[in-house]
CSV table of C-alpha atoms and ligand atoms in Angstrom, one decimal:
chain,number,residue,atom,x,y,z
A,22,UNK,CA,-26.8,22.4,23.9
A,23,UNK,CA,-28.4,25.8,23.6
A,24,UNK,CA,-28.8,27.4,20.3
A,25,UNK,CA,-26.2,30.1,21.0
A,26,UNK,CA,-23.5,27.5,21.5
A,27,UNK,CA,-24.1,25.3,18.5
A,28,UNK,CA,-22.7,27.8,16.0
A,29,UNK,CA,-19.2,28.0,17.4
A,30,UNK,CA,-18.9,24.2,17.9
A,31,UNK,CA,-20.0,23.5,14.3
A,32,UNK,CA,-17.7,26.3,13.1
A,33,UNK,CA,-14.8,24.9,14.9
A,34,UNK,CA,-15.6,21.4,13.5
A,35,UNK,CA,-15.7,22.8,9.9
A,36,UNK,CA,-12.5,24.6,10.3
A,37,UNK,CA,-10.8,21.5,11.8
A,38,UNK,CA,-12.1,19.4,8.9
A,39,UNK,CA,-11.0,22.0,6.4
A,40,UNK,CA,-7.5,22.2,7.8
A,41,UNK,CA,-7.3,18.4,8.0
A,42,UNK,CA,-8.2,18.2,4.4
A,43,UNK,CA,-5.6,20.8,3.6
A,44,UNK,CA,-3.0,19.0,5.6
A,45,UNK,CA,-3.7,15.7,3.9
A,46,UNK,CA,-3.8,17.3,0.5
A,47,UNK,CA,-0.2,18.1,0.5
A,48,UNK,CA,1.1,14.7,1.4
A,49,UNK,CA,-1.2,12.4,-0.6
A,50,UNK,CA,0.3,10.6,-3.7
A,51,UNK,CA,-2.7,11.8,-5.8
A,52,UNK,CA,-3.1,15.4,-4.7
A,53,UNK,CA,-3.9,18.1,-7.2
A,54,UNK,CA,-2.2,20.6,-4.8
A,55,UNK,CA,1.2,18.8,-5.1
A,56,UNK,CA,2.0,19.4,-8.8
A,57,UNK,CA,4.9,17.5,-10.3
A,58,UNK,CA,4.8,18.9,-13.9
A,59,UNK,CA,3.9,22.0,-15.9
A,60,UNK,CA,0.3,21.1,-16.7
A,61,UNK,CA,-0.6,20.2,-13.1
A,62,UNK,CA,1.2,23.3,-11.9
A,63,UNK,CA,-1.2,25.6,-13.9
A,64,UNK,CA,-4.1,23.9,-12.2
A,65,UNK,CA,-2.4,24.2,-8.8
A,66,UNK,CA,-1.9,27.9,-9.4
A,67,UNK,CA,-5.6,28.2,-9.8
A,68,UNK,CA,-6.5,25.7,-7.0
A,69,UNK,CA,-4.5,27.2,-4.2
A,70,UNK,CA,-6.0,30.8,-4.3
A,71,UNK,CA,-9.5,29.3,-4.8
A,72,UNK,CA,-9.0,27.0,-1.8
A,73,UNK,CA,-7.6,29.7,0.4
A,74,UNK,CA,-10.3,32.1,-0.6
A,75,UNK,CA,-13.0,29.5,0.2
A,76,UNK,CA,-11.4,28.8,3.6
A,77,UNK,CA,-11.1,32.5,4.5
A,78,UNK,CA,-14.7,33.2,3.3
A,79,UNK,CA,-15.9,30.3,5.4
A,80,UNK,CA,-14.1,31.5,8.4
A,81,UNK,CA,-15.6,35.0,8.1
A,82,UNK,CA,-19.1,33.5,7.6
A,83,UNK,CA,-18.7,31.4,10.7
A,84,UNK,CA,-17.4,34.3,12.8
A,85,UNK,CA,-20.4,36.4,11.7
A,86,UNK,CA,-22.7,33.5,12.6
A,87,UNK,CA,-21.1,33.2,16.0
A,88,UNK,CA,-21.4,36.9,16.6
A,89,UNK,CA,-25.1,36.8,15.6
A,90,UNK,CA,-25.8,33.8,17.9
A,91,UNK,CA,-24.0,35.2,20.9
A,92,UNK,CA,-24.9,38.9,20.8
A,93,UNK,CA,-27.5,40.2,23.3
A,94,UNK,CA,-30.8,40.5,21.6
A,95,UNK,CA,-32.8,42.0,24.4
A,96,UNK,CA,-36.6,41.7,25.1
A,97,UNK,CA,-39.4,42.9,22.9
A,98,UNK,CA,-40.1,45.7,25.5
A,99,UNK,CA,-36.7,47.2,25.3
A,100,UNK,CA,-36.4,46.7,21.5
A,101,UNK,CA,-35.8,49.8,19.5
A,102,UNK,CA,-38.4,50.7,16.9
A,103,UNK,CA,-38.1,48.4,13.8
A,104,UNK,CA,-36.2,50.1,11.0
A,105,UNK,CA,-38.0,49.2,7.8
A,106,UNK,CA,-34.9,49.6,5.7
A,107,UNK,CA,-32.3,48.5,8.3
A,108,UNK,CA,-29.6,46.1,7.1
A,109,UNK,CA,-29.8,47.3,3.5
A,110,UNK,CA,-26.0,47.9,3.4
A,111,UNK,CA,-25.3,44.3,4.7
A,112,UNK,CA,-27.5,42.9,1.9
A,113,UNK,CA,-25.9,45.0,-0.9
A,114,UNK,CA,-22.3,44.6,0.2
A,115,UNK,CA,-22.3,41.2,1.9
A,116,UNK,CA,-25.0,39.6,-0.2
A,117,UNK,CA,-24.3,41.0,-3.7
A,118,UNK,CA,-21.0,42.9,-4.0
A,119,UNK,CA,-18.6,40.6,-2.2
A,120,UNK,CA,-20.0,37.3,-3.8
A,121,UNK,CA,-20.1,39.0,-7.2
A,122,UNK,CA,-16.4,40.0,-6.9
A,123,UNK,CA,-15.4,36.6,-5.6
A,124,UNK,CA,-17.3,34.6,-8.2
A,125,UNK,CA,-16.1,36.9,-11.0
A,126,UNK,CA,-12.5,36.4,-10.0
A,127,UNK,CA,-12.8,32.7,-9.8
A,128,UNK,CA,-14.7,32.6,-13.1
A,129,UNK,CA,-12.2,34.7,-15.1
A,130,UNK,CA,-9.2,32.9,-13.5
A,131,UNK,CA,-10.8,29.5,-14.5
A,132,UNK,CA,-11.5,30.7,-18.0
A,133,UNK,CA,-8.0,32.0,-18.4
A,134,UNK,CA,-6.5,28.7,-17.1
A,135,UNK,CA,-8.7,26.6,-19.4
A,136,UNK,CA,-7.6,28.8,-22.3
A,137,UNK,CA,-4.0,27.7,-21.8
A,138,UNK,CA,-4.9,24.0,-22.5
A,139,UNK,CA,-4.1,22.0,-24.4
A,140,UNK,CA,-0.5,23.0,-23.8
A,141,UNK,CA,2.0,23.6,-26.5
A,142,UNK,CA,0.3,21.8,-29.3
A,143,UNK,CA,2.0,23.0,-32.3
A,144,UNK,CA,1.6,20.1,-34.8
A,145,UNK,CA,4.7,18.0,-34.2
A,146,UNK,CA,3.7,14.8,-35.8
A,147,UNK,CA,2.0,11.9,-34.1
A,148,UNK,CA,1.8,11.6,-30.3
A,149,UNK,CA,4.5,9.3,-28.7
A,150,UNK,CA,1.9,7.4,-26.7
A,151,UNK,CA,-1.7,6.4,-27.4
A,152,UNK,CA,-3.8,5.4,-24.4
A,153,UNK,CA,-6.9,3.4,-25.1
A,154,UNK,CA,-9.5,3.1,-22.3
A,155,UNK,CA,-11.0,-0.4,-21.9
A,156,UNK,CA,-13.4,-1.7,-19.4
A,157,UNK,CA,-11.6,-1.7,-17.0
A,158,UNK,CA,-7.9,-1.2,-17.8
A,159,UNK,CA,-5.6,0.9,-19.9
A,160,UNK,CA,-4.1,-0.2,-23.2
A,161,UNK,CA,-0.9,1.8,-23.9
A,162,UNK,CA,0.6,2.0,-27.4
A,163,UNK,CA,4.1,3.2,-27.7
A,164,UNK,CA,4.7,4.9,-31.1
A,165,UNK,CA,8.3,6.0,-30.6
A,166,UNK,CA,10.6,4.9,-33.4
A,167,UNK,CA,9.7,3.0,-36.6
A,168,UNK,CA,6.8,0.6,-37.2
A,169,UNK,CA,8.8,-2.4,-36.1
A,170,UNK,CA,9.7,-0.7,-32.8
A,171,UNK,CA,6.2,-0.1,-31.6
A,172,UNK,CA,4.7,-2.1,-28.9
A,173,UNK,CA,1.7,-2.3,-26.6
A,174,UNK,CA,1.6,-2.5,-22.8
A,175,UNK,CA,-0.9,-1.9,-20.1
A,176,UNK,CA,-1.7,0.2,-17.0
A,177,UNK,CA,1.9,1.3,-16.3
A,178,UNK,CA,3.0,4.2,-18.5
A,179,UNK,CA,6.7,4.9,-18.6
A,180,UNK,CA,7.9,8.4,-19.6
A,181,UNK,CA,11.2,10.1,-19.6
A,182,UNK,CA,11.4,12.6,-16.7
A,183,UNK,CA,11.8,16.3,-17.6
A,184,UNK,CA,10.6,15.9,-21.1
A,185,UNK,CA,7.2,16.7,-22.6
A,186,UNK,CA,5.3,13.7,-23.9
A,187,UNK,CA,2.2,13.9,-26.1
A,188,UNK,CA,-0.4,11.4,-25.2
A,189,UNK,CA,-3.5,10.6,-27.4
A,190,UNK,CA,-6.5,9.4,-25.6
A,191,UNK,CA,-9.4,7.4,-27.0
A,192,UNK,CA,-11.8,4.7,-25.9
A,193,UNK,CA,-12.8,1.3,-27.2
A,194,UNK,CA,-16.1,1.1,-25.3
A,195,UNK,CA,-17.5,3.7,-23.0
A,196,UNK,CA,-16.3,7.1,-21.8
A,197,UNK,CA,-13.4,7.0,-19.4
A,198,UNK,CA,-11.3,9.8,-18.0
A,199,UNK,CA,-7.5,9.9,-17.7
A,200,UNK,CA,-6.4,11.6,-14.5
A,201,UNK,CA,-3.0,11.8,-13.0
A,202,UNK,CA,-3.5,14.5,-10.4
A,203,UNK,CA,0.1,15.4,-10.0
A,204,UNK,CA,0.7,15.7,-13.7
A,205,UNK,CA,-2.4,16.7,-15.5
A,206,UNK,CA,-6.1,17.5,-15.1
A,207,UNK,CA,-8.8,15.0,-16.0
A,208,UNK,CA,-9.3,14.5,-19.8
A,209,UNK,CA,-12.0,12.2,-21.2
A,210,UNK,CA,-11.4,9.2,-23.4
A,211,UNK,CA,-14.4,9.2,-25.8
A,212,UNK,CA,-15.3,6.5,-28.3
A,213,UNK,CA,-14.7,7.9,-31.8
A,214,UNK,CA,-12.8,11.0,-30.7
A,215,UNK,CA,-9.1,11.3,-30.1
A,216,UNK,CA,-8.1,13.8,-27.4
A,217,UNK,CA,-4.5,14.9,-27.0
A,218,UNK,CA,-2.7,16.1,-23.9
A,219,UNK,CA,0.9,16.9,-23.1
A,220,UNK,CA,2.3,15.5,-19.8
A,221,UNK,CA,5.6,16.1,-18.2
A,222,UNK,CA,7.0,14.9,-14.9
A,223,UNK,CA,9.8,17.1,-13.7
A,224,UNK,CA,11.5,14.4,-11.6
A,225,UNK,CA,11.7,10.6,-11.8
A,226,UNK,CA,9.0,9.0,-9.7
A,227,UNK,CA,5.8,7.1,-9.7
A,228,UNK,CA,2.6,9.1,-10.2
A,229,UNK,CA,-0.7,7.5,-9.5
A,230,UNK,CA,-3.6,7.8,-11.8
A,231,UNK,CA,-7.2,6.6,-12.0
A,232,UNK,CA,-10.2,6.6,-14.2
A,233,UNK,CA,-12.2,9.7,-13.2
A,234,UNK,CA,-15.4,9.0,-15.1
A,235,UNK,CA,-17.9,6.3,-14.0
A,236,UNK,CA,-17.6,3.6,-16.6
A,237,UNK,CA,-19.2,0.6,-15.1
A,238,UNK,CA,-19.1,-1.5,-12.0
A,239,UNK,CA,-15.3,-1.8,-11.9
A,240,UNK,CA,-14.6,1.9,-12.5
A,241,UNK,CA,-12.9,2.1,-9.1
A,242,UNK,CA,-10.5,-0.7,-10.1
A,243,UNK,CA,-9.4,1.1,-13.3
A,244,UNK,CA,-6.2,2.6,-12.0
A,245,UNK,CA,-2.8,3.2,-13.6
A,246,UNK,CA,0.5,4.7,-12.8
A,247,UNK,CA,2.8,7.0,-14.8
A,248,UNK,CA,6.4,6.1,-14.1
A,249,UNK,CA,8.9,8.8,-14.9
A,250,UNK,CA,12.4,7.3,-15.5
A,251,UNK,CA,15.6,9.1,-16.0
A,252,UNK,CA,16.2,9.4,-19.8
A,253,UNK,CA,18.8,6.6,-19.7
A,254,UNK,CA,16.5,4.3,-17.7
A,255,UNK,CA,13.6,5.2,-20.1
A,256,UNK,CA,15.7,4.3,-23.1
A,257,UNK,CA,16.7,1.0,-21.6
A,258,UNK,CA,13.1,0.3,-20.7
A,259,UNK,CA,12.0,1.1,-24.3
A,260,UNK,CA,14.6,-1.3,-25.8
A,261,UNK,CA,13.6,-4.1,-23.4
A,262,UNK,CA,9.9,-3.7,-24.2
A,263,UNK,CA,10.5,-3.9,-27.9
A,264,UNK,CA,11.9,-7.3,-27.6
A,265,UNK,CA,9.7,-10.4,-27.8
A,266,UNK,CA,9.0,-12.3,-24.6
A,267,UNK,CA,12.0,-14.2,-23.1
A,268,UNK,CA,12.1,-17.9,-23.8
A,269,UNK,CA,10.9,-20.1,-20.9
A,270,UNK,CA,13.8,-20.6,-18.5
A,271,UNK,CA,12.6,-23.8,-16.8
A,272,UNK,CA,10.7,-26.9,-17.7
A,273,UNK,CA,7.7,-25.7,-15.7
A,274,UNK,CA,7.7,-22.4,-17.5
A,275,UNK,CA,7.8,-24.2,-20.9
A,276,UNK,CA,4.9,-26.4,-19.8
A,277,UNK,CA,3.1,-23.2,-18.7
A,278,UNK,CA,3.7,-21.6,-22.0
A,279,UNK,CA,2.2,-24.6,-23.9
A,280,UNK,CA,-0.8,-24.6,-21.6
A,281,UNK,CA,-1.2,-20.9,-22.1
A,282,UNK,CA,-1.1,-21.2,-25.9
A,283,UNK,CA,-3.5,-24.1,-25.9
A,284,UNK,CA,-6.1,-22.6,-23.6
A,285,UNK,CA,-8.5,-19.7,-24.0
A,286,UNK,CA,-5.7,-17.4,-22.7
A,287,UNK,CA,-4.2,-17.1,-26.2
A,288,UNK,CA,-7.4,-15.9,-27.8
A,289,UNK,CA,-7.5,-12.9,-25.5
A,290,UNK,CA,-3.9,-12.0,-24.7
A,291,UNK,CA,-0.8,-11.4,-26.8
A,292,UNK,CA,2.6,-12.6,-25.8
A,293,UNK,CA,4.9,-11.6,-28.6
A,294,UNK,CA,7.1,-14.5,-29.6
A,295,UNK,CA,4.5,-17.1,-28.9
A,296,UNK,CA,1.2,-18.2,-30.5
A,297,UNK,CA,-0.8,-16.0,-28.2
A,298,UNK,CA,-2.1,-13.1,-30.3
A,299,UNK,CA,-5.4,-12.1,-28.8
A,300,UNK,CA,-6.2,-8.4,-28.3
A,301,UNK,CA,-9.2,-8.6,-25.9
A,302,UNK,CA,-7.1,-8.3,-22.8
A,303,UNK,CA,-3.8,-6.7,-21.9
A,304,UNK,CA,-0.6,-7.6,-23.8
A,305,UNK,CA,1.4,-9.8,-21.5
A,306,UNK,CA,4.7,-9.9,-23.4
A,307,UNK,CA,6.6,-8.3,-20.5
A,308,UNK,CA,4.0,-8.8,-17.7
A,309,UNK,CA,6.7,-9.5,-15.1
A,310,UNK,CA,8.3,-6.1,-15.7
A,311,UNK,CA,5.0,-4.5,-14.4
A,312,UNK,CA,4.3,-4.1,-10.7
A,313,UNK,CA,0.5,-4.6,-10.9
A,314,UNK,CA,-2.2,-6.6,-12.7
A,315,UNK,CA,-6.0,-6.1,-13.2
A,316,UNK,CA,-6.1,-2.4,-14.0
A,317,UNK,CA,-3.3,-1.7,-11.4
A,318,UNK,CA,-5.7,-2.8,-8.7
A,319,UNK,CA,-3.6,-5.8,-7.5
A,320,UNK,CA,0.1,-6.2,-6.9
A,321,UNK,CA,1.6,-8.6,-9.3
A,322,UNK,CA,3.0,-11.6,-7.5
A,323,UNK,CA,2.7,-15.4,-7.5
A,324,UNK,CA,-0.3,-15.4,-5.2
A,325,UNK,CA,-2.4,-12.8,-7.0
A,326,UNK,CA,-1.6,-14.4,-10.4
A,327,UNK,CA,-2.9,-17.7,-9.2
A,328,UNK,CA,-6.0,-16.1,-7.8
A,329,UNK,CA,-6.5,-13.9,-10.9
A,330,UNK,CA,-6.2,-16.8,-13.4
A,331,UNK,CA,-8.4,-19.2,-11.5
A,332,UNK,CA,-11.0,-16.7,-10.0
A,333,UNK,CA,-10.8,-13.3,-11.6
A,334,UNK,CA,-14.5,-12.8,-11.2
A,335,UNK,CA,-14.3,-12.8,-7.4
A,336,UNK,CA,-11.6,-10.2,-7.5
A,337,UNK,CA,-13.1,-8.0,-10.2
A,338,UNK,CA,-16.7,-9.0,-10.8
A,339,UNK,CA,-17.8,-8.2,-14.4
A,340,UNK,CA,-14.3,-8.0,-15.9
A,341,UNK,CA,-13.9,-9.7,-19.2
A,342,UNK,CA,-11.3,-12.0,-17.7
A,343,UNK,CA,-13.2,-15.3,-17.0
A,344,UNK,CA,-12.5,-17.8,-14.2
A,345,UNK,CA,-10.1,-20.2,-15.9
A,346,UNK,CA,-11.0,-23.4,-14.1
A,347,UNK,CA,-9.7,-26.0,-16.6
A,348,UNK,CA,-6.2,-26.3,-15.1
A,349,UNK,CA,-5.2,-28.7,-12.4
A,350,UNK,CA,-3.3,-27.2,-9.5
A,351,UNK,CA,0.0,-28.3,-11.0
A,352,UNK,CA,-0.9,-26.9,-14.4
A,353,UNK,CA,-2.0,-23.6,-12.8
A,354,UNK,CA,1.3,-23.4,-11.1
A,355,UNK,CA,3.1,-23.9,-14.5
A,356,UNK,CA,1.0,-21.2,-16.1
A,357,UNK,CA,1.9,-18.8,-13.3
A,358,UNK,CA,5.6,-19.8,-13.6
A,359,UNK,CA,5.4,-18.9,-17.3
A,360,UNK,CA,3.7,-15.6,-16.6
A,361,UNK,CA,6.2,-14.7,-13.8
A,362,UNK,CA,9.0,-15.4,-16.3
A,363,UNK,CA,7.8,-12.8,-18.7
A,364,UNK,CA,10.3,-10.2,-17.6
B,430,LIG,CU1,-13.0,3.9,-16.8
B,430,LIG,CU2,-14.1,4.8,-14.9
């Protein structure tokens, strides 16, 4: 390929890639350009003009490159005398003025948007939810109602749709970052510091989130979801979560519960209403009301629960959940039956 042809081909490839990224961005479940609440919308209002400006600038740059590559340059013999100061206007306008204006606009728009966060934080008492970052999952404390109505869950954060919810963010170990692209920008969870954000989902739905700050080898498996329920569904969910774990419904589940209480499980996990009161791992009181396990990295079902209990280290190497190998096959089945009954 000659030099003159390389420019247009590369330019076309870049534009194709950019438009592909653009197309994908609007249909992905975790796109910042598909806001589902007020906080994310402010970021989207900043993101779209910057993205369009970048694409237009890139297109103009590539057109200029194509023009330079393809224009007739002539031979030395027929070349006009060299102008010592030729092209000065190009440098001043294209090299200084236009970039200065573009960067200044992006800078001041960003500073303005940053100034509008945190949103609406008149002191209104404690936040309704506190999220604690753990390696590598999310501990979620609900503080709605009186002291006896509070509970802890993990990785799946229910909120009422259409209502602002204040969330406090802190960490128990290293720095994590709470990011639900369709609801809010990234905010760090820092040991010893409590950050506060306000999230709101306009419509019921499931909004995917992930840890957005490298926090160790399983950072990529530190996911979560925000589930926006209708206000009635949310109230029902709250009331259900406040109850202790349901009593085992079958003999197998009862055997499983006894095994769970007698094994190391109970020193790390809490199941309210049983002897299990550990706080190292997630609260499992209503595990079966959640769709996922292991930092929302695995679907919760009988197969993944078996695999997770017996061999967590192969699924999430380095996690604090050890391989629990003391159970026979039948006992493992009973423990999973107990866990699956924790509706
Ligand atoms: Cu937590 Cu990355």
